[in-house]
Coordinates of C-alpha atoms in Angstrom, one line a residue:
X18 CA -2.4 50.0 -155.0
X19 CA -0.5 47.8 -157.4
X20 CA 2.2 50.2 -157.8
X21 CA 2.7 50.1 -154.0
X22 CA 2.4 46.4 -153.2
X23 CA 3.2 44.5 -156.4
X24 CA 6.1 46.5 -157.9
X25 CA 8.7 45.3 -155.5
X26 CA 7.6 41.6 -156.1
X27 CA 7.8 41.8 -159.9
X28 CA 11.0 43.7 -159.7
X29 CA 12.7 40.9 -157.9
X30 CA 11.5 38.3 -160.3
X31 CA 12.3 40.2 -163.5
X32 CA 15.7 41.6 -162.4
X33 CA 17.5 38.5 -163.8
X34 CA 15.7 39.1 -167.2
X35 CA 16.8 42.7 -167.2
X36 CA 20.4 41.7 -166.3
X37 CA 20.5 39.3 -169.2
X38 CA 19.2 41.8 -171.7
X39 CA 21.8 44.3 -170.5
X40 CA 24.5 41.6 -171.0
X41 CA 23.2 41.2 -174.5
X42 CA 23.7 44.9 -175.2
X43 CA 20.0 45.6 -175.5
X44 CA 18.8 49.2 -174.8
X45 CA 16.0 49.8 -172.3
X46 CA 14.4 52.0 -175.1
X47 CA 14.3 49.0 -177.4
X48 CA 12.5 46.9 -174.7
X49 CA 10.0 49.7 -174.2
X50 CA 9.2 49.9 -177.9
X51 CA 9.0 46.1 -178.4
X52 CA 6.9 45.7 -175.3
X53 CA 4.4 48.2 -176.6
X54 CA 4.3 46.6 -180.1
X55 CA 3.7 43.2 -178.5
X56 CA 0.8 44.6 -176.3
X57 CA -0.7 46.3 -179.5
X58 CA -0.3 43.0 -181.5
X59 CA -2.0 40.9 -178.8
X60 CA -4.8 43.2 -178.3
X61 CA -5.6 44.2 -181.9
X62 CA -4.9 40.9 -183.6
X63 CA -6.9 38.8 -181.1
X64 CA -9.5 40.8 -179.3
X65 CA -11.3 42.0 -182.4
X66 CA -11.8 38.3 -183.3
X67 CA -13.2 37.4 -179.9
X68 CA -10.0 35.4 -178.9
X69 CA -9.9 37.0 -175.5
X70 CA -7.8 34.3 -173.7
X71 CA -5.0 34.2 -176.3
X72 CA -5.0 38.0 -176.7
X73 CA -4.7 38.5 -173.0
X74 CA -1.9 36.0 -172.7
X75 CA 0.0 37.7 -175.5
X76 CA -0.7 41.2 -173.9
X77 CA 0.4 40.0 -170.4
X78 CA 3.7 38.5 -171.7
X79 CA 4.6 41.9 -173.1
X80 CA 3.2 44.2 -170.5
X81 CA 6.0 43.2 -168.1
X82 CA 8.4 45.1 -170.4
X83 CA 7.2 48.1 -168.6
X84 CA 8.9 46.9 -165.4
X85 CA 12.0 45.4 -167.2
X86 CA 12.9 48.6 -169.0
X87 CA 12.9 50.5 -165.8
X88 CA 15.1 48.0 -164.0
X89 CA 17.5 48.1 -166.9
X90 CA 17.6 51.9 -166.9
X91 CA 18.3 52.0 -163.2
X92 CA 21.1 49.3 -163.4
X93 CA 23.0 51.1 -166.2
X94 CA 22.5 54.5 -164.8
X95 CA 20.2 55.8 -167.7
X96 CA 17.1 57.1 -165.7
X97 CA 16.1 60.4 -166.9
X98 CA 13.4 62.6 -168.6
X99 CA 13.7 60.8 -171.9
X100 CA 13.1 57.3 -170.7
X101 CA 10.2 58.5 -168.4
X102 CA 8.6 60.4 -171.4
X103 CA 9.0 57.5 -173.9
X104 CA 7.6 55.0 -171.3
X105 CA 4.6 57.1 -170.4
X106 CA 3.8 57.9 -173.9
X107 CA 3.9 54.3 -175.1
X108 CA 1.9 53.2 -172.1
X109 CA -1.0 55.3 -173.4
X110 CA -0.6 53.6 -176.8
X111 CA -0.7 50.1 -175.3
X112 CA -3.7 50.8 -173.0
X113 CA -5.5 52.4 -176.0
X114 CA -4.9 49.1 -178.0
X115 CA -6.4 46.9 -175.2
X116 CA -9.7 48.8 -174.9
X117 CA -9.7 49.5 -178.5
X118 CA -9.6 45.9 -179.4
X119 CA -12.6 45.3 -177.2
X120 CA -14.5 48.1 -178.9
X121 CA -13.8 46.6 -182.3
X122 CA -15.0 43.2 -181.3
X123 CA -18.2 44.4 -179.6
X124 CA -18.9 47.0 -182.2
X125 CA -18.4 44.3 -184.9
X126 CA -18.9 40.5 -184.7
X127 CA -19.5 40.7 -181.0
X128 CA -22.7 42.6 -181.8
X129 CA -23.2 44.4 -178.3
X130 CA -23.3 48.3 -178.6
X131 CA -23.6 48.6 -174.8
X132 CA -20.3 46.7 -174.3
X133 CA -18.6 48.7 -177.1
X134 CA -19.7 51.9 -175.4
X135 CA -18.3 50.7 -172.0
X136 CA -14.9 49.8 -173.5
X137 CA -14.8 53.1 -175.3
X138 CA -15.6 55.0 -172.1
X139 CA -12.7 53.1 -170.4
X140 CA -10.4 54.1 -173.3
X141 CA -11.4 57.8 -173.3
X142 CA -11.6 58.3 -169.4
X143 CA -8.2 56.4 -169.0
X144 CA -6.6 58.8 -171.4
X145 CA -8.1 61.8 -169.5
X146 CA -6.8 60.4 -166.2
X147 CA -3.4 60.3 -167.6
X148 CA -3.7 63.8 -169.2
X149 CA -5.0 65.4 -166.0
X150 CA -1.8 64.3 -164.1
X151 CA 0.5 65.3 -167.0
X152 CA -0.9 68.6 -167.7
X153 CA -0.8 69.3 -163.9
X154 CA 2.8 68.6 -163.8
X155 CA 3.4 70.7 -166.9
X156 CA 1.9 73.6 -165.0
X157 CA 4.2 72.9 -162.0
X158 CA 1.6 71.2 -159.8
X159 CA 0.9 67.6 -158.9
X160 CA -2.1 65.4 -159.3
X161 CA -1.0 62.2 -157.6
X162 CA -4.5 61.3 -156.3
X163 CA -7.2 59.1 -157.5
X164 CA -8.8 55.7 -156.8
X165 CA -7.9 54.2 -160.2
X166 CA -4.2 54.3 -161.3
X167 CA -3.1 53.0 -164.6
X168 CA -1.8 49.7 -163.3
X169 CA -5.0 49.0 -161.4
X170 CA -7.2 49.6 -164.4
X171 CA -5.1 47.5 -166.8
X172 CA -4.8 44.5 -164.6
X173 CA -8.6 44.6 -163.9
X174 CA -9.3 44.7 -167.6
X175 CA -6.9 42.0 -168.5
X176 CA -8.0 39.7 -165.7
X177 CA -11.7 40.2 -166.6
X178 CA -11.1 39.7 -170.3
X179 CA -8.8 36.6 -169.8
X180 CA -11.3 35.0 -167.6
X181 CA -14.2 35.7 -170.0
X182 CA -12.2 33.9 -172.6
X183 CA -11.1 31.0 -170.6
X184 CA -14.4 30.1 -168.9
X185 CA -16.7 31.5 -171.5
X186 CA -18.2 33.7 -168.7
X187 CA -21.4 35.6 -169.5
X188 CA -20.8 39.0 -171.0
X189 CA -22.3 40.7 -168.0
X190 CA -19.3 39.9 -166.0
X191 CA -16.8 41.7 -168.3
X192 CA -19.5 44.5 -168.7
X193 CA -19.7 45.0 -165.0
X194 CA -15.8 45.2 -164.7
X195 CA -15.7 47.7 -167.5
X196 CA -18.5 49.8 -165.9
X197 CA -16.7 49.9 -162.7
X198 CA -13.5 50.8 -164.4
X199 CA -15.1 53.6 -166.3
X200 CA -16.8 55.0 -163.1
X201 CA -13.5 54.7 -161.1
X202 CA -11.7 56.5 -164.0
X203 CA -14.4 59.2 -163.9
X204 CA -13.9 59.6 -160.1
X205 CA -10.2 59.8 -160.5
X206 CA -10.5 62.6 -163.1
X207 CA -12.7 64.6 -160.7
X208 CA -10.3 64.1 -157.8
X209 CA -7.3 65.2 -160.0
X210 CA -9.1 68.3 -161.2
X211 CA -10.1 69.2 -157.6
X212 CA -6.5 68.6 -156.4
X213 CA -5.2 71.0 -159.1
X214 CA -7.9 73.5 -158.3
X215 CA -6.9 73.5 -154.7
X216 CA -3.3 74.0 -155.5
X217 CA -4.0 76.7 -158.1
X218 CA -6.3 78.8 -155.9
X219 CA -4.3 78.1 -152.7
X220 CA -7.1 76.4 -151.1
X221 CA -6.2 74.7 -147.8

């Protein structure tokens, strides 16, 4: 949903930033790597200490590099398989850092095994969602279905975590969001498996 409705909006806003970086001679790959490092820093330096608001602000500041590098690549004519591969691979690293940071907090000083389990479920199932699509494409099929795309999951997690840190909302709020994300990810995995099965067996 976010891919359809928000990408054009943020592309318009971030195009001047991309143009400036191009003029400075910065490569889209550099932006991709720095963005991922920033996301990992924000999530792993602050979430494990319970500093949800600061961590979310740092992660959010760097997560937009995922759009900026794409704009840069298109403007300089460097779109291709390498950029797509690097971007997708590092996206998984950033996503794992976000949910991993929550796991570390709740499994440690946060003292809530239930929340740690939910965050871990989101981390694992989110990875499987991405793998289910990548593996399908590697076999010459498509799996572009599902109710929980990466952008939707990430935004929901960041908004819920940030609000929890900002307003000191009871843990049940973030827990509910994580539970829904885990469920949506599971449904998406099943949807993609069934879609690949349909194509593989030639089912109408």
